Coordinates of C-alpha atoms in Angstrom, one line a residue:
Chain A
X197 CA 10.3 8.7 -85.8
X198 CA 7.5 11.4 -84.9
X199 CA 5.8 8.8 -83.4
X200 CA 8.9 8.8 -80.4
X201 CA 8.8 12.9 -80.3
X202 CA 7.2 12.9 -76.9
X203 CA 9.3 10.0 -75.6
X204 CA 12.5 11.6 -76.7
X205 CA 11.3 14.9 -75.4
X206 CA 9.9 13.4 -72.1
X207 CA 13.9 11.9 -71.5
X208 CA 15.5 14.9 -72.6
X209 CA 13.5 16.9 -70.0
X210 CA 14.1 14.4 -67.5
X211 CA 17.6 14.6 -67.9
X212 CA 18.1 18.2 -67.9
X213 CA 16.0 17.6 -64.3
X214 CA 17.6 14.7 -63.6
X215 CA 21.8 15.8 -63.8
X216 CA 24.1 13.7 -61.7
X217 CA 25.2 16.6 -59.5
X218 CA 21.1 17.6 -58.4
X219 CA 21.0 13.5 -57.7
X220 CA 24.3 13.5 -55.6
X221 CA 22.8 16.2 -53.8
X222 CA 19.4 15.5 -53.3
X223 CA 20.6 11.8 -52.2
X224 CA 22.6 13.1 -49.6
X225 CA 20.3 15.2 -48.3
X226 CA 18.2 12.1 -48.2
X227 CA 20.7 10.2 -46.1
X228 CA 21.5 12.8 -43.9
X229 CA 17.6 13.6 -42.8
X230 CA 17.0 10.5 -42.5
X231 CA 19.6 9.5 -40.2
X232 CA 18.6 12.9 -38.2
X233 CA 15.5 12.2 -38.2
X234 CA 15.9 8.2 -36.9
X235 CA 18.8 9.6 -34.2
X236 CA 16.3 12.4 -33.2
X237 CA 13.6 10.2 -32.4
X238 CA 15.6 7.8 -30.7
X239 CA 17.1 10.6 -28.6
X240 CA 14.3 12.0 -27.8
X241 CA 12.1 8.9 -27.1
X242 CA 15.5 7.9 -25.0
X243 CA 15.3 11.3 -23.1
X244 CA 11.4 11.5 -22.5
X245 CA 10.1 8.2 -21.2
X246 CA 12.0 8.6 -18.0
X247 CA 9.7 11.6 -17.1
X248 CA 6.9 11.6 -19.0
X249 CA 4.8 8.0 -19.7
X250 CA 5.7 5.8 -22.6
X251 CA 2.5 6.9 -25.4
X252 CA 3.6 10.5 -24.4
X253 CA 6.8 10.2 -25.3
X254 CA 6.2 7.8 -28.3
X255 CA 4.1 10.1 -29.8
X256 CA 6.6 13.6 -28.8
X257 CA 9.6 11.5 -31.0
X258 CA 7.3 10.5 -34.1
X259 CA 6.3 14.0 -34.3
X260 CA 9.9 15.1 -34.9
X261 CA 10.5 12.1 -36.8
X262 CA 7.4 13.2 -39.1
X263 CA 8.8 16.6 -39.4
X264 CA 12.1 16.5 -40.4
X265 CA 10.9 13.4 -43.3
X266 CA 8.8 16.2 -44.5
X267 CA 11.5 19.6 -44.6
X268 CA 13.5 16.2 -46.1
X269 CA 11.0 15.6 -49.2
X270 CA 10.5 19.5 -49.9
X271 CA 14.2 20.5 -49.9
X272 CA 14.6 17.8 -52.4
X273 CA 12.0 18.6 -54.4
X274 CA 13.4 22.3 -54.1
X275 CA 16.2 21.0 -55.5
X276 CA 14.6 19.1 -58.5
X277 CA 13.4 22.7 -59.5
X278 CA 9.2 21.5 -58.4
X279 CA 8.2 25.2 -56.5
X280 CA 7.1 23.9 -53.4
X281 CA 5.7 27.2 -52.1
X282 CA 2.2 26.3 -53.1
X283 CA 3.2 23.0 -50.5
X284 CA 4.8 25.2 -47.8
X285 CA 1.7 28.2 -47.6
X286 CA -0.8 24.7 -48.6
X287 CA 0.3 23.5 -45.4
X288 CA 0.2 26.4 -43.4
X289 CA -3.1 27.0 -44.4
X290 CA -3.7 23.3 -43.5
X291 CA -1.6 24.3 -40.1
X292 CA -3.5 26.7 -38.9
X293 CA -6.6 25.1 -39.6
X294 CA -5.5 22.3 -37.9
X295 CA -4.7 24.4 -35.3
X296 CA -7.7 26.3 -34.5
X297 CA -9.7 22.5 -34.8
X298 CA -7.2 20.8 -32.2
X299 CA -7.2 24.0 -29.6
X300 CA -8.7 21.7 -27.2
X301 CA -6.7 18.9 -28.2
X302 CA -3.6 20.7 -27.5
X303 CA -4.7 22.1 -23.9
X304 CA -6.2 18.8 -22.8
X305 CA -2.3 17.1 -24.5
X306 CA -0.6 19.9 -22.6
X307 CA -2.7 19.6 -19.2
X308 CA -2.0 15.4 -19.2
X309 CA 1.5 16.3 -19.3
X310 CA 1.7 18.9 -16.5
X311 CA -0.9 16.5 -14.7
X312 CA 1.9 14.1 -15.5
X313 CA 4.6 16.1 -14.0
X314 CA 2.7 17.3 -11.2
X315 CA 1.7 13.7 -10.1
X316 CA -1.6 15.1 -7.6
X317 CA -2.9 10.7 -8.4
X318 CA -1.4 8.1 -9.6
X319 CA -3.7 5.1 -11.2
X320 CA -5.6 3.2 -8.4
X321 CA -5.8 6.2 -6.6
X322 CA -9.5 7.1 -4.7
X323 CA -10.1 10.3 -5.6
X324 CA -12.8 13.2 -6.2
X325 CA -12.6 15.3 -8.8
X326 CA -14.9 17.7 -10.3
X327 CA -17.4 15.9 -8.6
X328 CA -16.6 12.7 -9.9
X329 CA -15.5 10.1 -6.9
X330 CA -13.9 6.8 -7.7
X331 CA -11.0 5.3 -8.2
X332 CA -8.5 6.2 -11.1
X333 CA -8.1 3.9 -14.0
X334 CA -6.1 5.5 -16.3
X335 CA -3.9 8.9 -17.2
X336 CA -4.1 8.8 -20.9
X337 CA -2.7 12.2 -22.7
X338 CA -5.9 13.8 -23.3
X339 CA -8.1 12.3 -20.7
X340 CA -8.4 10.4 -17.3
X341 CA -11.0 8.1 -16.6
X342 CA -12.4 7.4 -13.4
X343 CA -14.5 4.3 -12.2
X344 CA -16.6 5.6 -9.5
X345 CA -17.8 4.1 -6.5
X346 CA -20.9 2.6 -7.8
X347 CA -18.7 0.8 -10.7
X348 CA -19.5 4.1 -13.7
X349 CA -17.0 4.7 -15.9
X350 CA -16.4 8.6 -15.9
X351 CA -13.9 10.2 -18.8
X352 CA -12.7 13.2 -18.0
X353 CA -10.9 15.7 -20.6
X354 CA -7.5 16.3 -18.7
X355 CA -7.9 20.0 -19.1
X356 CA -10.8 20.2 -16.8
X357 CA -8.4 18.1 -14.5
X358 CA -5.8 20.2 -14.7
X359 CA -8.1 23.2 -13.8
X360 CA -10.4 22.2 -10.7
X361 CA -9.7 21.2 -7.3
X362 CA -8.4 16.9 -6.8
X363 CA -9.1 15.3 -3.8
X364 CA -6.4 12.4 -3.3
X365 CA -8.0 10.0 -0.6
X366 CA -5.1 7.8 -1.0
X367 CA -1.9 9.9 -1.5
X368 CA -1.2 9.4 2.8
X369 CA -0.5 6.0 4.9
X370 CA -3.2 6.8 7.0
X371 CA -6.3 8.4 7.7
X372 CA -8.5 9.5 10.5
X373 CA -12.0 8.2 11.4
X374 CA -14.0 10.6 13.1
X375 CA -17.4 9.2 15.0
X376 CA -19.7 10.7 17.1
X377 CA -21.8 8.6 20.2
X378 CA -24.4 10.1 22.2
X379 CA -24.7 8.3 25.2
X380 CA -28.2 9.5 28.0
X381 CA -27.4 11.9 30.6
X382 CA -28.2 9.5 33.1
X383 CA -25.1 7.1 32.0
X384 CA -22.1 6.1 33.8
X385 CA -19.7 8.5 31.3
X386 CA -16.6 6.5 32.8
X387 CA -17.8 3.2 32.0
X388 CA -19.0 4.1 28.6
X389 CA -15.2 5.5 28.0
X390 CA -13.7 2.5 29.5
X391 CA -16.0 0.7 26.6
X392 CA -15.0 2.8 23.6
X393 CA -11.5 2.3 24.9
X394 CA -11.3 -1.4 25.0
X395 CA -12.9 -1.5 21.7
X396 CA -10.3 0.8 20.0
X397 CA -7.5 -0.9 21.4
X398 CA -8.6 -4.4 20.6
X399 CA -9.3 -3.4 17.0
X400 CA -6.6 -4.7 14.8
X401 CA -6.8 -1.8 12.1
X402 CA -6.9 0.7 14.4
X403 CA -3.4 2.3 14.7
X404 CA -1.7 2.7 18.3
X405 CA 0.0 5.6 16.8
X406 CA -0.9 8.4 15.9
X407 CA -2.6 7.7 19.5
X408 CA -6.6 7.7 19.7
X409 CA -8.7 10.5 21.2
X410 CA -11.9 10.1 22.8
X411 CA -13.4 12.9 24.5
X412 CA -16.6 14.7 25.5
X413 CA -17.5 17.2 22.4
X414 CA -21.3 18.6 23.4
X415 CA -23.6 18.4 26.1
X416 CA -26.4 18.0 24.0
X417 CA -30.4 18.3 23.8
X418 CA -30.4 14.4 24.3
X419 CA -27.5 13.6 25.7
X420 CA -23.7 13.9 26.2
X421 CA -21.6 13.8 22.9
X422 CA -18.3 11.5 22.7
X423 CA -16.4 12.3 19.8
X424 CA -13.8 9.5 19.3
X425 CA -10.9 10.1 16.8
X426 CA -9.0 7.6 15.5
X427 CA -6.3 6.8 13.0
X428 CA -6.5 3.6 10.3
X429 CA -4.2 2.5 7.0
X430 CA -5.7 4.7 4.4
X431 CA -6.3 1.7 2.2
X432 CA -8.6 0.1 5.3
X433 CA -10.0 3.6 6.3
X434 CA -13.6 2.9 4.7
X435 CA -13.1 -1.0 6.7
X436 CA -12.8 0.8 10.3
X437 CA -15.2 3.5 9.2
X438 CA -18.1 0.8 8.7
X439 CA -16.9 -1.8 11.2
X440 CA -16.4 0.5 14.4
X441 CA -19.6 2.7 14.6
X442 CA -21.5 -0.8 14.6
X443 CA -18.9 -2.3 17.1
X444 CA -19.4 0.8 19.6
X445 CA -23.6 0.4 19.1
X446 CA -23.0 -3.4 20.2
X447 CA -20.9 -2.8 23.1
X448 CA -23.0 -0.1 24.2
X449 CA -26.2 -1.9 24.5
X450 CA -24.5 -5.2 26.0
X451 CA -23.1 -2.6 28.8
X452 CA -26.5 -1.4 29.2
X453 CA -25.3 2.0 28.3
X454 CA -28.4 4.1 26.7
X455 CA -28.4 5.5 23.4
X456 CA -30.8 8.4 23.7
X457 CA -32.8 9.4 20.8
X458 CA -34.2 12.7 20.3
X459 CA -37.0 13.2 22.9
X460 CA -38.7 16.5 24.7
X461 CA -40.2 17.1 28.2
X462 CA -43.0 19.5 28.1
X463 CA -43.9 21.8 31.1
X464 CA -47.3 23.0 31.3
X465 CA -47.7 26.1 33.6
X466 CA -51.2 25.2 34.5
X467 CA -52.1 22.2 35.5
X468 CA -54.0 20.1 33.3
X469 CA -56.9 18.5 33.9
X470 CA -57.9 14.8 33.2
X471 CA -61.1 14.3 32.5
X472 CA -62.4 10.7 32.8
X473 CA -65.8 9.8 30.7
X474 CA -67.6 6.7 31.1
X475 CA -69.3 4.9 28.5
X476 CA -72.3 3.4 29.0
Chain B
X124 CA 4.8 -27.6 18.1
X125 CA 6.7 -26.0 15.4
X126 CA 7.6 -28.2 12.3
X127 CA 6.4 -31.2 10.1
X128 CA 3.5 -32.6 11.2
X129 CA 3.6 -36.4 12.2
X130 CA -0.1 -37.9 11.1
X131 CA 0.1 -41.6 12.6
X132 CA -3.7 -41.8 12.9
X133 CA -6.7 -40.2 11.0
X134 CA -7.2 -37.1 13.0
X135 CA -4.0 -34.8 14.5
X136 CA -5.1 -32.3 16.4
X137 CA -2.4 -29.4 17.8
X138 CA -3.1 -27.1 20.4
X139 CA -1.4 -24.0 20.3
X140 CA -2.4 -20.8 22.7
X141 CA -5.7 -20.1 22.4
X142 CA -6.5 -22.2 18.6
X143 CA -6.5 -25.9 17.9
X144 CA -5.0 -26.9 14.6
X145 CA -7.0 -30.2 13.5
X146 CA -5.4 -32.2 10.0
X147 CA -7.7 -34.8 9.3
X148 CA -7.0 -37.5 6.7
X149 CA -9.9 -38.2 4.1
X150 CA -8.2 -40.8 1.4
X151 CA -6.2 -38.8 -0.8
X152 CA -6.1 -35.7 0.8
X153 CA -6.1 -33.9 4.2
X154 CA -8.8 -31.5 5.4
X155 CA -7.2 -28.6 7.9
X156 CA -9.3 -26.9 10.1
X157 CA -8.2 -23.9 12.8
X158 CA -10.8 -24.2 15.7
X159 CA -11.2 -21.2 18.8
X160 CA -12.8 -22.0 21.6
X161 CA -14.6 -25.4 19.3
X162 CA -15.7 -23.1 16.8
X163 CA -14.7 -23.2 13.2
X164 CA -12.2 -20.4 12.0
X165 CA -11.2 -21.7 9.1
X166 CA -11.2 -24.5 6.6
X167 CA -9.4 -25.5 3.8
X168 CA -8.9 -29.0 1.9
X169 CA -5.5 -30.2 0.7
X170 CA -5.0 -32.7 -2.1
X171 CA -2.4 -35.2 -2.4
X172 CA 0.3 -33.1 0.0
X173 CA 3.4 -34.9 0.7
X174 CA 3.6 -33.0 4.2
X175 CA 2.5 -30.6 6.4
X176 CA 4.3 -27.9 8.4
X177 CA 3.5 -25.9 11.2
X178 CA 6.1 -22.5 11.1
X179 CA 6.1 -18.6 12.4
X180 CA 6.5 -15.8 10.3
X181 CA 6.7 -12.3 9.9
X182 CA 3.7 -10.7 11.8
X183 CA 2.8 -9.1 8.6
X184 CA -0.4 -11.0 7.7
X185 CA -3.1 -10.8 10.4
X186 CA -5.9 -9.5 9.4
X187 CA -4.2 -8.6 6.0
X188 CA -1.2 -7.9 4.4
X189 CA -0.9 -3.8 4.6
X190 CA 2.9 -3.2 5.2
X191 CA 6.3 -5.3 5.4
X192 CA 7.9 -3.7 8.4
X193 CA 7.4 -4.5 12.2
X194 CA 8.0 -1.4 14.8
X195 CA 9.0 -2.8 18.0
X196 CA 8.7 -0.2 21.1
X197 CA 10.7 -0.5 24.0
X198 CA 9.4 -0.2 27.6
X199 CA 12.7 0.0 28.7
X200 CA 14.7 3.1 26.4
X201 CA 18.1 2.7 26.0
X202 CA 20.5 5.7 26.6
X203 CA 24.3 5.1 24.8
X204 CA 26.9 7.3 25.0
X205 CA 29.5 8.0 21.8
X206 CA 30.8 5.3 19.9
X207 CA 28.6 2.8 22.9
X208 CA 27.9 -0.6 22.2
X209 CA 25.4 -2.8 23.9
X210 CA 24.5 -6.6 23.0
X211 CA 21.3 -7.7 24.1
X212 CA 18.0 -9.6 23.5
X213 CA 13.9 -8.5 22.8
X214 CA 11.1 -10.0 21.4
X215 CA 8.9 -9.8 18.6
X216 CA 5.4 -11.4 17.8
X217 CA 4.7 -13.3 15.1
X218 CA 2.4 -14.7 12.8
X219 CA 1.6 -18.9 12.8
X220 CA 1.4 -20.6 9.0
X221 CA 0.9 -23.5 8.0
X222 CA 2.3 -24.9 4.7
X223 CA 1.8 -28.0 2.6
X224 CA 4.2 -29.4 0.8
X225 CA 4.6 -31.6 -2.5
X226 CA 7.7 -32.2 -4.8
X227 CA 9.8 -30.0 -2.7
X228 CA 7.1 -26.7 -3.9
X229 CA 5.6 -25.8 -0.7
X230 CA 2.0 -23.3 -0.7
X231 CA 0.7 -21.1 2.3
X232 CA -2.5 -23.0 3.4
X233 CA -3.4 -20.6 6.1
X234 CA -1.9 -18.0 8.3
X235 CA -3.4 -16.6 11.6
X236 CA -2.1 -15.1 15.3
X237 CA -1.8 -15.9 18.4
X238 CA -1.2 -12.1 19.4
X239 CA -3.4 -9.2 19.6
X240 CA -2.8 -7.2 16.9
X241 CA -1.9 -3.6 16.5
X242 CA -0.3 -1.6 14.0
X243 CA 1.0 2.0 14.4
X244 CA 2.8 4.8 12.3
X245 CA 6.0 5.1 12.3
X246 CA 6.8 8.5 10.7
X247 CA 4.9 11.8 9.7
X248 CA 1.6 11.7 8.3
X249 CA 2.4 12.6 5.0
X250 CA 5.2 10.4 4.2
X251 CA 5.3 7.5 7.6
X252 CA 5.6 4.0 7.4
X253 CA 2.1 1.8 8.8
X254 CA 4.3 -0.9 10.5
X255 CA 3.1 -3.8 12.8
X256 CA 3.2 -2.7 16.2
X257 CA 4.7 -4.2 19.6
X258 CA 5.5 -3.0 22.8
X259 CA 8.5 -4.6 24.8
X260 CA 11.4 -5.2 26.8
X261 CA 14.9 -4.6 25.8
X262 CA 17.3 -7.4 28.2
X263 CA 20.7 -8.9 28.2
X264 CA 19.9 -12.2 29.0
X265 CA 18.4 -14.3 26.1
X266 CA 14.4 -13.7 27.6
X267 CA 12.5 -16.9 27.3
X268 CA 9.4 -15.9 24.7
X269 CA 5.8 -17.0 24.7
X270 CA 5.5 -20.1 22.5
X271 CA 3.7 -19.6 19.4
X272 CA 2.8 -15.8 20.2
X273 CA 6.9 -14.4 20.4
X274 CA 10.1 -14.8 18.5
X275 CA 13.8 -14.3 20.2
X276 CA 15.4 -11.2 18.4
X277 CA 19.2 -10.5 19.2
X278 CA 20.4 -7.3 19.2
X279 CA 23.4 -5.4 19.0
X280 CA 23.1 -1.6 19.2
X281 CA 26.0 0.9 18.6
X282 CA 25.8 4.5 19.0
X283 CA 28.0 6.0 15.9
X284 CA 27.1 9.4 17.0
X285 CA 29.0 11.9 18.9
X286 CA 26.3 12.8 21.1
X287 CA 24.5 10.3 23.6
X288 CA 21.7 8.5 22.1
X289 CA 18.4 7.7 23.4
X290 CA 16.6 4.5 21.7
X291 CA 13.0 3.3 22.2
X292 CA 12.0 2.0 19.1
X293 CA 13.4 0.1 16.3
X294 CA 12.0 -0.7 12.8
X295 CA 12.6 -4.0 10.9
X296 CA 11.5 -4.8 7.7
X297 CA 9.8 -8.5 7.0
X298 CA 11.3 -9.0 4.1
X299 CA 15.0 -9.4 5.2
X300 CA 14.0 -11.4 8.5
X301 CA 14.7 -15.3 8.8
X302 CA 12.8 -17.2 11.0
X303 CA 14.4 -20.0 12.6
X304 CA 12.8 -22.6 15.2
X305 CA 12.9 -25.1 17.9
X306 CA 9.8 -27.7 18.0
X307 CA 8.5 -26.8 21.3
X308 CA 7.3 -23.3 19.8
X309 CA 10.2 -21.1 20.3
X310 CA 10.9 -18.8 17.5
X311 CA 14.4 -17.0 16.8
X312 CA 15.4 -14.0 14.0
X313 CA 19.2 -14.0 12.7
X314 CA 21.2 -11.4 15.2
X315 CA 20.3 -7.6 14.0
X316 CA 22.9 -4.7 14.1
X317 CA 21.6 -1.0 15.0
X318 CA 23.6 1.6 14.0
X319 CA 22.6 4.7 15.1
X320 CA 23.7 7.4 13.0
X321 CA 22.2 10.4 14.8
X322 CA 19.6 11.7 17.4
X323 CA 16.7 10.8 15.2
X324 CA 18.3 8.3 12.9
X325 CA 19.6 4.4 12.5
X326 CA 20.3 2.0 9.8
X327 CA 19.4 -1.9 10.5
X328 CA 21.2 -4.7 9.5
X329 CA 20.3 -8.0 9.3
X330 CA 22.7 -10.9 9.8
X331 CA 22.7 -13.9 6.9
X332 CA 22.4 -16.5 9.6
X333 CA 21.4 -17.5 12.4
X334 CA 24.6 -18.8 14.5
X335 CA 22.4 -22.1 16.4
X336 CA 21.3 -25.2 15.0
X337 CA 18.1 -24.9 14.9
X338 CA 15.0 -25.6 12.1
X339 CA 15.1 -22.6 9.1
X340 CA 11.0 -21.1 8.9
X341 CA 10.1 -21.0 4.9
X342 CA 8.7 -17.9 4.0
X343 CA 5.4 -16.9 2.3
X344 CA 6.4 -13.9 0.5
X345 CA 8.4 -15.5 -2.6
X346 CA 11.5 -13.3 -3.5
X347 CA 10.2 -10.4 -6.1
X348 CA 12.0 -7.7 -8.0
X349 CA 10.1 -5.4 -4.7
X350 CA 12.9 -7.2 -2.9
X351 CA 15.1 -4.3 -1.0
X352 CA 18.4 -4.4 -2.7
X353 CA 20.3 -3.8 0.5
X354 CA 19.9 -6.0 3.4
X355 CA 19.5 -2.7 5.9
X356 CA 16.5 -0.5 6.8
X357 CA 17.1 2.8 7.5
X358 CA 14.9 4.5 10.3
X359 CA 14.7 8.0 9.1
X360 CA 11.7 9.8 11.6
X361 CA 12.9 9.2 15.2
X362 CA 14.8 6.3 17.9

């Protein structure tokens, strides 16, 4: 028989833990949390997807989820008479740690969702931030990432985001192209306007409205100035951009309208003289 | 013409305004070229189509697809008093495409204009609409249009406002026109209702059909959940 003593005494322990009453308890406690902690998560995964994006929210109803399994498991260990103190100030201890290691997690989680809320791009959008110029691939929680015009892929944390200055080249219908023509001093300006015009008008992707303005802008050095302003589709902005300076050049030169290029007349006071020397 | 093309011989050549339209059969399949002035525009080979067709469209796709809506300015602005009501006829461009067609499935082979083409805002800056852009006549008569360039849009405007009105422009969106055609090259919309609610406001409507018996244009934009769930635009930023 002594060779059962520690089995006997092992059950009899175990059932002055284990009484019906602690079990009742700790089993309701069990099905209550859990069913909180399933109906909290849906709710709040139900509640945040509309307004924030889907991992965001995901992640934001797991976290409760998480949270109220674990005040589940200690209140019923509480209850089984194991002192979960050393747990609770453990995991503080672990907390705060954790806390002072994900500082920068937390304020680039935070900035995606203000970023998120705030909406200053959307992905697909051209834009320029901190220097970086492309075209938005993604809004992920803690970062964006940008492809940039020569085809880079750029991360940045969403903090940084958050704190400088975006330039959204695509967030209006339309855009304005801004060129500059020089044409000689000598040139018909009416027939170089009359040009420009036809040209603008003709082009397809050139908007009627708002309503093109070409005007004079500088007398220059080397010649008069024409600044022409005109309005395109933002998403074929870069299209008229490129297309139109080239299409004005043409035009020009087949009107026999002069492109000046930087040149000086010198005066002397004196008059020079020329002397001619013949080789022999 | 508009509508199914008849090949009796190898070649078919179709002059429209200013482009040829040449289908030429090479055994099983039919190589379509769009000519200006002789020169090649475009070319595209078809393979085992059961038929051709020849139809307008919205004047959404020339040189690309950028918006669905078509502003249509009026040299002629149209002044209605309270509760005023005024039938009439304009025009609007539009696009030529040609479709092939097997098993009753038909595919855009190509799509091009006869017009020139201009678009324009319609709206602020910030928050505006880019909209296809034409400029003309409001009548009461039924105008006849340029073949293959113009389509026949009825209209019937009411003023719902207590004030008098003042309408120049009005926006349509592509999506909810029908084309409908005679062979010759004369294009038609279903009738369209304006209602103008206010000064700077109107809501469009758009008819089902078209009352005449004439040929129903197929579409190229397939119906998509980006489909407008009411068949009415709503001009928010100015008549």
């Amino acid at each position: 028989m002594e060779v059962f003593k520690p089995v006997i005494d092992l059950i009899s322990r175990i059932s002055s833990i284990l009484t019906l009453d602690k079990i009742l308890a700790s089993l309701l406690i069990f099905i209550i949390g859990i069913f909180l902690a399933y109906a909290l998560r849906r709710l709040i995964y139900k509640t945040t997807y509309r307004v924030t994006p889907l991992h965001i929210a995901k992640a934001l109803s797991n976290l409760v989820y998480y949270i109220i399994v674990a005040v589940v498991v200690i209140a019923i260990l509480s209850i089984f008479g194991v002192n979960v103190t050393g747990v609770i100030v453990a995991g503080g201890i672990i907390g705060i740690v954790l806390g002072f290691a994900s500082q920068t997690i937390v304020s680039n989680l935070l900035a995606g969702i203000f970023l998120y809320w705030d909406k200053p791009f959307k992905p697909g959008d051209p834009v320029s931030i901190e220097n970086v110029a492309g075209v938005v691939e993604e809004i992920s929680i803690i970062s964006t990432r940008i492809q940039t015009w020569d085809g880079v892929y750029v991360r940045i944390p969403n903090e940084k985001v958050f704190t400088t200055t975006i330039v959204n080249y695509g967030k209006m219908p339309v855009r304005r192209v801004e060129l500059k023509v020089s044409i000689a001093y000598r040139e018909d300006f009416e027939k170089a306007l009359e040009v420009i015009k036809r040209l603008v008008d003709e082009h397809p992707l050139i908007l009627a409205k708002p309503e093109p303005v070409i005007f004079v802008s500088e007398l220059g050095s080397d010649g008069v100035e024409i600044t022409i302003q005109v309005w395109a589709p933002t998403s074929e902005w870069i299209q008229v951009k490129r297309e139109l300076l080239w299409l004005i050049k043409k035009e020009l030169t087949k009107a026999g309208i002069e492109i000046p290029f930087p040149q000086r007349d010198l005066w002397f006071r004196t008059p020079l003289e020329v002397k001619i020397i013949e080789k022999k | 013409m508009y509508g199914k093309i008849e090949q009796k011989c190898k070649v078919t050549r179709i002059k429209l305004v200013k482009r040829v339209l040449e289908f030429n059969n090479e055994a099983n399949s039919i190589v379509y070229r769009r000519l200006l002035n002789n020169a090649l525009e475009y070319e595209c080979e078809i393979v085992s189509s059961d038929a051709m067709f020849i139809e307008p469209v919205a004047p959404i796709f020339v040189p690309k697809q950028i918006t669905y809506y078509i502003l249509i300015e009026f040299v002629n602005s149209i002044l209605l008093p309270p509760e005023g009501l005024v039938k009439g006829y304009t025009t609007m461009p539009v696009d030529i495409a040609v479709f092939s067609m097997k098993d009753n499935e038909y595919r855009v082979v190509d799509i091009f204009s006869e017009n020139n083409v201009k678009y324009a805002l319609y709206g602020p800056k910030n928050e505006g609409l880019v909209a296809r852009y034409y400029k003309t006549k409001f009548t009461h008569n039924i105008m006849k249009p340029e073949p293959f360039k113009e389509s026949v849009v009825p209209l019937e405007i009411i003023n719902s406002h207590n004030k008098w009105v003042k309408l120049s422009q009005i926006l349509l969106d592509s999506r909810l026109l029908r084309f409908y055609y005679k062979r010759e090259g004369i294009a038609y919309t279903q009738n369209i209702k304006v209602n103008v609610t206010s000064e700077s406001t109107a809501v469009i409507e758009y008819e089902k059909e078209f009352p005449g018996d004439l040929f129903e244009a197929r579409k190229p934009l397939k119906v998509s959940i980006f489909m407008p769930s009411h068949r009415r635009t709503e001009m928010m930023w100015g008549l």
